[in-house]
Short mmCIF file of C-alpha atoms in Angstrom, two decimals:
data_model
loop_
_atom_site.label_atom_id
_atom_site.label_comp_id
_atom_site.label_asym_id
_atom_site.label_seq_id
_atom_site.Cartn_x
_atom_site.Cartn_y
_atom_site.Cartn_z
CA MET X 1 0.00 0.00 0.00
CA THR X 2 2.86 2.39 0.87
CA TYR X 3 4.53 1.64 -2.47
CA PHE X 4 1.28 2.36 -4.35
CA LEU X 5 0.76 5.68 -2.56
CA LYS X 6 4.35 6.66 -3.28
CA GLU X 7 3.94 5.91 -6.99
CA LEU X 8 0.57 7.66 -7.02
CA GLY X 9 2.27 10.77 -5.66
CA LYS X 10 4.89 10.57 -8.40
CA ALA X 11 2.13 10.17 -10.98
CA PHE X 12 0.44 13.38 -9.79
CA ILE X 13 3.75 15.25 -9.97
CA VAL X 14 4.39 13.99 -13.52
CA GLY X 15 0.79 14.85 -14.47
CA CYS X 16 1.14 18.41 -13.17
CA ALA X 17 4.42 18.84 -15.06
CA ILE X 18 2.88 17.61 -18.32
CA TYR X 19 -0.14 19.87 -17.88
CA VAL X 20 2.12 22.88 -17.27
CA VAL X 21 3.96 22.09 -20.55
CA PHE X 22 0.66 21.87 -22.46
CA LEU X 23 -0.51 25.09 -20.86
CA ALA X 24 2.72 26.86 -21.80
CA ILE X 25 2.38 25.70 -25.42
CA HIS X 26 -1.22 26.96 -25.44
CA LEU X 27 -0.20 30.37 -24.11
CA LEU X 28 2.78 30.70 -26.46
CA GLY X 29 0.45 29.91 -29.36
CA GLY X 30 -1.64 32.97 -28.50
CA GLY X 31 -4.33 31.23 -26.49
CA GLY X 32 -5.96 32.79 -23.42
CA LEU X 33 -6.24 31.58 -19.84
CA GLU X 34 -9.43 31.78 -17.78
CA PHE X 35 -9.81 30.19 -14.35
CA ASN X 36 -13.22 28.63 -14.74
CA ALA X 37 -14.97 25.25 -14.76
CA ALA X 38 -13.67 24.44 -18.25
CA LEU X 39 -10.06 24.86 -17.05
CA ALA X 40 -10.73 22.64 -14.04
CA GLU X 41 -12.31 19.99 -16.28
CA ASP X 42 -9.36 20.16 -18.67
CA PHE X 43 -6.93 19.78 -15.78
CA GLY X 44 -8.87 16.83 -14.37
CA ILE X 45 -8.90 14.98 -17.70
CA SER X 46 -5.18 15.65 -18.17
CA MET X 47 -4.45 14.28 -14.69
CA LEU X 48 -6.61 11.22 -15.41
CA TYR X 49 -4.52 10.43 -18.48
CA SER X 50 -1.24 11.08 -16.68
CA VAL X 51 -1.96 9.11 -13.51
CA VAL X 52 -3.48 6.05 -15.23
CA LEU X 53 -0.79 5.83 -17.92
CA TYR X 54 2.00 6.36 -15.39
CA LEU X 55 0.73 3.61 -13.09
CA LEU X 56 0.19 1.18 -15.99
CA ASN X 57 3.66 1.78 -17.41
CA MET X 58 5.20 1.56 -13.95
CA GLN X 59 3.68 -1.90 -13.60
CA ILE X 60 5.19 -2.93 -16.94
CA PHE X 61 8.60 -1.62 -15.91
CA THR X 62 8.41 -3.31 -12.50
CA PHE X 63 7.45 -6.63 -14.11
CA PHE X 64 10.35 -6.59 -16.56
CA PHE X 65 12.80 -5.28 -13.96
CA ASP X 66 11.86 -8.03 -11.47
CA LYS X 67 12.15 -10.63 -14.23
CA TYR X 68 15.43 -9.55 -15.83
CA LYS X 69 17.05 -7.42 -13.09
CA THR X 70 20.26 -5.81 -14.33
CA SER X 71 19.96 -7.37 -17.81
CA LEU X 72 16.78 -5.39 -18.53
CA TYR X 73 18.78 -2.71 -20.35
CA THR X 74 20.11 -5.08 -22.98
CA TYR X 75 18.69 -4.94 -26.53
CA ASN X 76 16.98 -8.36 -26.34
CA HIS X 77 14.93 -7.39 -23.33
CA LEU X 78 14.21 -3.77 -24.27
CA VAL X 79 12.59 -4.91 -27.54
CA LYS X 80 10.11 -6.76 -25.34
CA ALA X 81 9.60 -4.05 -22.73
CA ILE X 82 9.04 -1.13 -25.12
CA PRO X 83 6.31 -2.81 -27.26
CA ALA X 84 4.66 -3.95 -24.02
CA SER X 85 4.57 -0.32 -22.86
CA VAL X 86 3.05 0.73 -26.20
CA VAL X 87 0.31 -1.91 -26.00
CA VAL X 88 -0.50 -1.06 -22.38
CA THR X 89 -0.59 2.66 -23.22
CA VAL X 90 -2.98 2.15 -26.15
CA VAL X 91 -5.28 -0.05 -24.05
CA GLY X 92 -5.11 2.48 -21.21
CA VAL X 93 -5.99 5.37 -23.52
CA PHE X 94 -8.92 3.35 -24.94
CA PHE X 95 -10.46 2.79 -21.49
CA ILE X 96 -9.76 6.36 -20.37
CA ARG X 97 -11.57 7.69 -23.45
CA LEU X 98 -14.38 5.18 -22.90
CA PHE X 99 -14.78 6.44 -19.33
CA ILE X 100 -14.72 10.12 -20.33
CA ILE X 101 -17.12 9.86 -23.29
CA VAL X 102 -19.55 7.27 -21.94
CA VAL X 103 -19.50 7.93 -18.18
CA LEU X 104 -18.66 11.63 -17.91
CA TYR X 105 -20.31 12.92 -21.13
CA GLY X 106 -23.18 10.41 -21.16
CA MET X 107 -22.71 9.20 -24.75
CA SER X 108 -23.53 5.65 -25.84
CA ILE X 109 -20.90 2.97 -26.33
CA THR X 110 -22.01 2.65 -29.96
CA TYR X 111 -21.37 6.34 -30.50
CA PHE X 112 -17.97 6.01 -28.82
CA ILE X 113 -16.91 3.09 -31.04
CA THR X 114 -18.12 4.65 -34.30
CA GLU X 115 -16.50 8.02 -33.60
CA GLU X 116 -13.10 6.69 -32.47
CA LYS X 117 -10.16 7.75 -34.65
CA ILE X 118 -6.51 6.73 -34.60
CA ILE X 119 -5.48 10.39 -34.33
CA ASP X 120 -7.15 10.52 -30.91
CA TYR X 121 -4.47 8.12 -29.62
CA SER X 122 -1.44 9.79 -31.19
CA ILE X 123 -0.82 12.60 -28.70
CA PRO X 124 -1.30 10.51 -25.49
CA LEU X 125 0.84 7.77 -27.03
CA VAL X 126 3.66 10.17 -27.98
CA VAL X 127 3.59 11.80 -24.54
CA ALA X 128 3.58 8.41 -22.80
CA LEU X 129 6.48 7.11 -24.92
CA VAL X 130 8.56 10.23 -24.29
CA CYS X 131 7.92 10.01 -20.56
CA ASN X 132 8.77 6.31 -20.72
CA ALA X 133 12.04 7.08 -22.51
CA ILE X 134 12.97 9.64 -19.84
CA PHE X 135 11.90 7.19 -17.15
CA TYR X 136 14.01 4.35 -18.56
CA PHE X 137 16.94 6.68 -19.09
CA PHE X 138 17.01 7.81 -15.46
CA PHE X 139 16.72 4.25 -14.19
CA TYR X 140 19.48 3.17 -16.57
CA TYR X 141 21.66 6.06 -15.41
CA ARG X 142 21.14 5.05 -11.79
CA TYR X 143 21.81 1.38 -12.62
CA LYS X 144 25.03 2.28 -14.43
CA LYS X 145 26.25 4.39 -11.51
CA GLU X 146 25.44 1.59 -9.05
CA ARG X 147 27.34 -0.87 -11.26
CA GLN X 148 30.36 1.44 -11.35
CA VAL X 149 30.27 1.77 -7.56
CA LYS X 150 30.06 -2.01 -7.21
CA GLU X 151 33.02 -2.52 -9.56
CA GLN X 152 35.06 -0.08 -7.48
CA LYS X 153 33.98 -1.91 -4.33
CA ILE X 154 35.21 -5.19 -5.83
CA ILE X 155 38.60 -3.64 -6.59
CA ALA X 156 38.95 -2.00 -3.18
CA GLY X 157 37.23 -4.80 -1.26
CA THR X 158 39.38 -7.52 -2.80
CA ALA X 159 42.56 -5.85 -1.59
CA SER X 160 40.99 -5.33 1.84
CA ALA X 161 39.77 -8.93 1.99
CA GLN X 162 43.22 -10.25 1.05
CA PHE X 163 44.76 -8.19 3.80
CA ASP X 164 42.14 -9.39 6.28
CA ALA X 165 42.79 -12.97 5.16
CA LEU X 166 46.43 -12.67 6.20
CA LYS X 167 45.68 -10.68 9.33
CA ASN X 168 42.64 -12.53 10.67
CA GLN X 169 42.24 -15.93 9.15
CA LEU X 170 45.35 -17.67 10.46
CA ASP X 171 45.07 -16.57 14.06
CA PRO X 172 48.43 -15.88 15.77
CA HIS X 173 47.18 -18.03 18.66
CA PHE X 174 46.87 -20.93 16.25
CA LEU X 175 50.51 -20.52 15.19
CA PHE X 176 51.65 -20.16 18.81
CA ASN X 177 49.73 -23.27 19.89
CA SER X 178 50.98 -25.21 16.86
CA LEU X 179 54.59 -24.41 17.74
CA ASN X 180 53.99 -25.51 21.34
CA VAL X 181 52.52 -28.79 20.11
CA LEU X 182 55.51 -29.22 17.79
CA THR X 183 57.96 -28.60 20.66
CA SER X 184 56.39 -31.32 22.80
CA LEU X 185 56.19 -33.76 19.88
CA ILE X 186 59.88 -33.39 19.06
CA GLU X 187 60.77 -34.94 22.44
CA GLU X 188 57.90 -37.39 22.77
CA ASN X 189 57.33 -38.59 19.18
CA PRO X 190 59.85 -37.37 16.55
CA ILE X 191 58.01 -39.15 13.70
CA GLN X 192 54.72 -37.46 14.62
CA ALA X 193 56.59 -34.17 14.92
CA GLN X 194 57.86 -34.60 11.37
CA LYS X 195 54.31 -35.20 10.09
CA PHE X 196 53.11 -32.20 12.06
CA THR X 197 55.80 -29.98 10.55
CA THR X 198 54.93 -31.17 7.05
CA SER X 199 51.24 -30.42 7.55
CA LEU X 200 52.01 -27.02 9.06
CA SER X 201 54.21 -26.09 6.10
CA LYS X 202 51.45 -27.16 3.69
CA VAL X 203 48.98 -24.92 5.49
CA TYR X 204 51.18 -21.85 5.17
CA ARG X 205 52.20 -22.69 1.61
CA TYR X 206 48.50 -22.83 0.69
CA VAL X 207 47.93 -19.44 2.31
CA LEU X 208 50.78 -17.87 0.35
CA GLU X 209 49.65 -19.44 -2.92
CA GLN X 210 45.94 -18.61 -2.61
CA LYS X 211 45.96 -15.27 -0.77
CA ASN X 212 45.80 -13.28 -4.03
CA LYS X 213 42.87 -15.22 -5.49
CA GLU X 214 39.22 -14.29 -5.19
CA LEU X 215 37.96 -17.84 -5.76
CA ILE X 216 39.46 -21.30 -5.53
CA SER X 217 38.14 -24.66 -6.69
CA LEU X 218 36.11 -26.56 -4.11
CA GLY X 219 38.40 -29.59 -4.45
CA GLU X 220 41.50 -27.58 -3.49
CA GLU X 221 39.75 -25.94 -0.55
CA LEU X 222 38.54 -29.32 0.77
CA ALA X 223 42.06 -30.74 0.44
CA PHE X 224 43.36 -27.79 2.45
CA ALA X 225 40.63 -28.30 5.07
CA LYS X 226 41.76 -31.92 5.44
CA THR X 227 45.37 -30.82 5.98
CA TYR X 228 44.30 -28.15 8.45
CA MET X 229 42.21 -30.62 10.42
CA THR X 230 45.19 -32.96 10.56
CA LEU X 231 46.98 -30.30 12.61
CA LEU X 232 44.00 -29.87 14.90
CA LYS X 233 43.62 -33.62 15.38
CA MET X 234 47.32 -33.91 16.32
CA ARG X 235 46.72 -31.22 18.89
CA TYR X 236 43.41 -32.50 20.28
CA GLU X 237 44.01 -36.18 19.39
CA ASP X 238 40.72 -38.13 19.30
CA SER X 239 38.64 -35.28 20.73
CA ILE X 240 37.79 -34.07 17.21
CA VAL X 241 35.87 -36.21 14.71
CA PHE X 242 36.03 -34.77 11.19
CA GLU X 243 34.05 -35.81 8.12
CA LEU X 244 34.22 -34.43 4.59
CA PRO X 245 33.11 -35.63 1.13
CA GLU X 246 35.32 -38.26 -0.48
CA ALA X 247 34.83 -36.63 -3.89
CA VAL X 248 33.52 -33.29 -5.09
CA LYS X 249 30.10 -33.56 -6.75
CA ASP X 250 30.40 -30.32 -8.72
CA ALA X 251 33.83 -30.11 -10.36
CA ASP X 252 33.26 -26.51 -11.48
CA ALA X 253 32.27 -25.25 -8.04
CA LYS X 254 34.43 -22.57 -6.43
CA VAL X 255 34.52 -20.95 -3.00
CA VAL X 256 36.36 -18.08 -1.33
CA PRO X 257 39.92 -19.19 -0.36
CA LEU X 258 40.53 -19.96 3.34
CA ALA X 259 36.82 -19.71 4.18
CA LEU X 260 36.82 -23.28 5.49
CA GLN X 261 39.84 -22.59 7.70
CA LEU X 262 37.96 -19.77 9.40
CA LEU X 263 34.84 -21.86 9.91
CA LEU X 264 36.77 -24.83 11.28
CA GLU X 265 38.80 -22.60 13.58
CA ASN X 266 35.59 -20.96 14.85
CA ALA X 267 34.09 -24.37 15.62
CA VAL X 268 37.11 -25.32 17.74
CA LYS X 269 37.40 -21.87 19.34
CA HIS X 270 33.80 -21.62 20.56
CA ASN X 271 33.16 -25.20 21.69
CA VAL X 272 34.44 -27.51 24.40
CA VAL X 273 36.87 -30.07 22.95
CA SER X 274 37.86 -32.93 25.26
CA GLY X 275 37.82 -36.70 25.54
CA ASN X 276 34.42 -36.58 27.27
CA HIS X 277 33.02 -33.94 24.94
CA LYS X 278 34.05 -34.78 21.42
CA LEU X 279 33.57 -32.17 18.73
CA TYR X 280 31.97 -33.54 15.56
CA ILE X 281 32.56 -31.46 12.43
CA ARG X 282 31.03 -32.44 9.11
CA ILE X 283 31.43 -30.81 5.69
CA GLU X 284 28.93 -31.71 2.96
CA GLU X 285 27.62 -30.43 -0.35
CA GLU X 286 24.11 -29.26 -1.09
CA ALA X 287 22.70 -28.07 -4.41
CA ASN X 288 24.21 -24.58 -4.36
CA TYR X 289 25.98 -24.49 -1.01
CA LEU X 290 28.85 -26.01 0.91
CA VAL X 291 27.64 -26.83 4.41
CA VAL X 292 29.78 -26.89 7.56
CA ARG X 293 28.04 -28.19 10.68
CA ASN X 294 29.22 -29.06 14.18
CA ASN X 295 27.59 -30.26 17.38
CA LEU X 296 26.91 -27.45 19.83
CA GLN X 297 28.76 -27.60 23.16
CA PRO X 298 29.72 -23.97 23.85
CA LYS X 299 32.42 -23.05 26.31
CA LYS X 300 31.03 -21.75 29.58
CA VAL X 301 33.73 -19.16 30.15
CA MET X 302 35.04 -17.27 27.16
CA SER X 303 35.34 -13.67 26.02
CA LYS X 304 32.60 -12.27 23.84
CA SER X 305 33.19 -13.12 20.19
CA SER X 306 33.96 -10.21 17.87
CA GLY X 307 32.50 -12.09 14.92
CA VAL X 308 35.39 -10.93 12.71
CA GLY X 309 35.65 -14.28 10.91
CA LEU X 310 32.02 -14.51 9.82
CA ILE X 311 31.88 -10.80 8.96
CA ASN X 312 34.98 -11.25 6.80
CA ILE X 313 33.43 -14.16 4.89
CA ARG X 314 30.11 -12.36 4.42
CA GLN X 315 31.79 -9.22 3.10
CA ARG X 316 33.94 -11.15 0.63
CA TYR X 317 30.96 -13.13 -0.68
CA GLY X 318 28.92 -9.91 -0.77
CA LEU X 319 31.38 -8.45 -3.27
CA LEU X 320 31.22 -11.51 -5.52
CA THR X 321 27.60 -12.64 -5.48
CA GLN X 322 24.08 -11.62 -4.44
CA ARG X 323 23.61 -14.94 -2.62
CA ASP X 324 24.02 -14.74 1.16
CA VAL X 325 26.08 -16.80 3.57
CA LEU X 326 23.42 -18.67 5.59
CA ILE X 327 23.90 -19.17 9.32
CA SER X 328 21.53 -21.19 11.50
CA LYS X 329 21.61 -22.56 15.02
CA THR X 330 19.58 -25.30 16.68
CA GLU X 331 19.71 -26.78 20.15
CA LEU X 332 22.16 -29.43 18.96
CA GLU X 333 23.98 -27.97 15.94
CA PHE X 334 25.59 -24.86 14.52
CA ILE X 335 25.31 -24.74 10.71
CA ILE X 336 26.92 -22.42 8.17
CA LYS X 337 26.23 -22.59 4.43
CA ILE X 338 28.54 -20.78 2.02
CA PRO X 339 27.51 -20.36 -1.65
CA LYS X 340 29.23 -22.45 -4.31
CA LEU X 341 30.16 -20.17 -7.19
CA THR X 342 30.89 -21.10 -10.79
CA ARG X 343 33.22 -18.47 -12.22
CA GLN X 344 36.70 -17.25 -11.42
CA LEU X 345 36.77 -13.48 -11.53
CA LYS X 346 40.50 -13.04 -11.38
CA THR X 347 43.22 -15.67 -11.08
CA ALA X 348 45.72 -13.50 -9.31
CA VAL X 349 46.45 -9.93 -8.36
CA MET X 350 48.78 -8.30 -10.86
CA ASN X 351 51.83 -6.36 -9.86
CA THR X 352 51.10 -2.68 -9.26
CA GLU X 353 52.63 -1.34 -12.46
CA GLN X 354 50.88 -3.87 -14.69
CA TYR X 355 47.60 -3.43 -12.86
CA LEU X 356 47.66 0.36 -13.21
CA SER X 357 48.62 0.11 -16.87
CA ASP X 358 45.81 -2.32 -17.64
CA LYS X 359 43.39 -0.28 -15.58
CA LYS X 360 44.27 2.91 -17.50
CA TYR X 361 43.83 1.09 -20.81
CA ALA X 362 40.48 -0.34 -19.70
CA MET X 363 39.30 3.10 -18.55
CA ALA X 364 40.44 4.72 -21.81
CA LYS X 365 38.69 2.01 -23.85
CA GLU X 366 35.51 2.41 -21.81
CA HIS X 367 35.62 6.19 -22.30
CA VAL X 368 36.00 5.76 -26.08
CA GLU X 369 32.97 3.45 -26.08
CA GLU X 370 31.01 6.04 -24.09
CA LEU X 371 32.03 8.77 -26.54
CA LYS X 372 30.98 6.60 -29.48
CA GLY X 373 27.62 5.90 -27.84
CA PHE X 374 27.06 9.60 -27.18
CA TYR X 375 27.91 10.63 -30.77
CA ILE X 376 25.57 7.94 -32.14
CA ASN X 377 22.82 9.17 -29.81
CA LEU X 378 23.42 12.80 -30.86
CA GLY X 379 23.54 11.87 -34.56
CA LEU X 380 20.25 9.98 -34.40
CA TYR X 381 18.68 12.91 -32.55
CA CYS X 382 19.80 15.38 -35.23
CA LEU X 383 18.53 13.04 -37.95
CA ILE X 384 15.18 11.92 -36.53
CA ILE X 385 13.87 15.02 -34.73
CA PRO X 386 13.86 17.25 -37.87
CA GLY X 387 11.94 14.47 -39.63
CA LEU X 388 9.35 14.40 -36.84
CA ILE X 389 9.04 18.19 -37.00
CA LEU X 390 8.36 18.03 -40.74
CA LEU X 391 5.85 15.22 -40.21
CA ASN X 392 4.16 17.34 -37.53
CA MET X 393 3.96 20.36 -39.85
CA TYR X 394 2.28 18.39 -42.64
CA THR X 395 -0.16 16.36 -40.52
CA THR X 396 -1.56 18.52 -37.73
CA ARG X 397 -1.35 22.00 -36.29
CA PHE X 398 -0.76 20.71 -32.76
CA PRO X 399 3.02 20.87 -32.06
CA TRP X 400 3.38 17.34 -30.72
CA ALA X 401 6.97 17.10 -32.03
CA ILE X 402 8.09 19.28 -29.14
CA PHE X 403 7.64 16.36 -26.74
CA PRO X 404 10.11 13.93 -28.35
CA ALA X 405 12.42 16.88 -29.07
CA LEU X 406 12.46 17.97 -25.42
CA GLY X 407 12.41 14.46 -23.95
CA TRP X 408 15.10 13.00 -26.17
CA GLY X 409 17.07 16.27 -25.97
CA LEU X 410 17.08 16.01 -22.20
CA GLY X 411 18.40 12.46 -22.51
CA VAL X 412 21.17 13.61 -24.88
CA LEU X 413 22.06 16.41 -22.46
CA PHE X 414 22.40 14.04 -19.50
CA HIS X 415 24.25 11.51 -21.67
CA GLY X 416 26.76 14.18 -22.67
CA SER X 417 27.16 15.44 -19.10
CA GLU X 418 27.97 11.89 -17.97
CA VAL X 419 30.47 11.22 -20.77
CA PHE X 420 32.30 14.54 -20.43
CA GLY X 421 32.16 14.60 -16.63
CA TRP X 422 30.08 17.76 -16.36
CA ASN X 423 27.43 18.23 -13.70
CA PRO X 424 24.91 20.97 -14.58
CA PHE X 425 24.42 21.78 -10.90
CA LEU X 426 27.81 21.13 -9.31
CA GLY X 427 30.23 21.79 -12.15
CA LYS X 428 32.84 19.71 -13.97
CA ASP X 429 34.70 16.93 -12.08
CA TRP X 430 32.81 17.70 -8.86
CA GLU X 431 32.97 14.08 -7.67
CA GLU X 432 36.76 13.87 -8.06
CA ARG X 433 37.31 17.23 -6.36
CA LYS X 434 35.08 16.21 -3.44
CA ILE X 435 36.88 12.86 -3.07
CA ARG X 436 40.28 14.60 -2.99
CA GLU X 437 38.95 17.09 -0.44
CA LEU X 438 37.70 14.32 1.87
CA MET X 439 40.99 12.40 1.47
CA ARG X 440 42.95 15.50 2.51
CA LYS X 441 40.72 15.91 5.56
CA ASP X 442 41.31 12.29 6.56
CA GLN X 443 45.07 12.71 6.19
CA ASN X 444 45.07 15.80 8.41
CA LYS X 445 43.21 14.07 11.24
#
């Protein structure tokens, strides 16, 4: 209900704006203005058209946006959405005219049908299509900006996540305890100490090899988890029972590197592990998730958890996918499900010089594509709008061509301001200047 009222308010605003434009055209054409019942009736009919057509087209847009999400703005989907808007607009105009002529003016349905002309639909259809074009343009502009922000978050967040992986994921306490275990094993069981050292070196070699990757194959991560649990089992002996799949079901599945290490470490950290209270940890695959579950036997005395590990995993997955890390807790079990992904975004972080060079090239290429798109848009505008003006001059005295000229012209203006980095309200390069200003403030703190 709140959403409907919000859209209804927008529809009234759009309707008022359209009526003001019509009124301005009427006055510029030499027409008069009298505040009487006829003006009120004219305003009411105009608002009826505007509100109904806005709400109908909003429903079409919402349907296609919910169905296709970010891919709505591709050619294949727009050629479905735009004709759908045209059909809905024509049907809407038909019923609006039926209501006005039959209900408000008291004419018969037969009279309405026999007197209907195609020209009666041209102006509402043109106005609706222009408003739709502006509407789609603004949503596309917002979508593009959100995508750019997300891409920057991936770049910045990946570096942050890699740093956090080194800082947080292999806890210094784990290394300290491992070295203590190794010291005691050297005297008591040299052969076991040798195995322990080998496993410990494999753990740190894996960290060094995978720390620069965003995703790793599920098979490699499970092999690492097995090695890591070998260390824990040497430390806790038979107090930990560990199960994992013998073979990976989905060979293409990938997960965030070192995620399992964090989850396994959390299980040991937050639960009692002893001969009388064995900790059972099981890793298994579901359709789209890798599941880590353990029996719940929390420690009675322990400091409050900061939750850094789970926050770290959630943030890293949040940058790579829209699917969430699922966490659930029952009386007997603690369960975490991490999404299995299917594509490797980047195999390794480049060296700084190469990365900056490639980034500059990619930005320059993207800017050239934006320039090309703008010049094509401007060229089509200069070619089509004069044709519409000529068509308007030879078909009717009403200046309907002003609507596509103004609507499309506004789109070209905003397109150009985006490509050339000019903000009509804040000036050129305002975003960059504001970012530099805030960075200087942070450095002076």
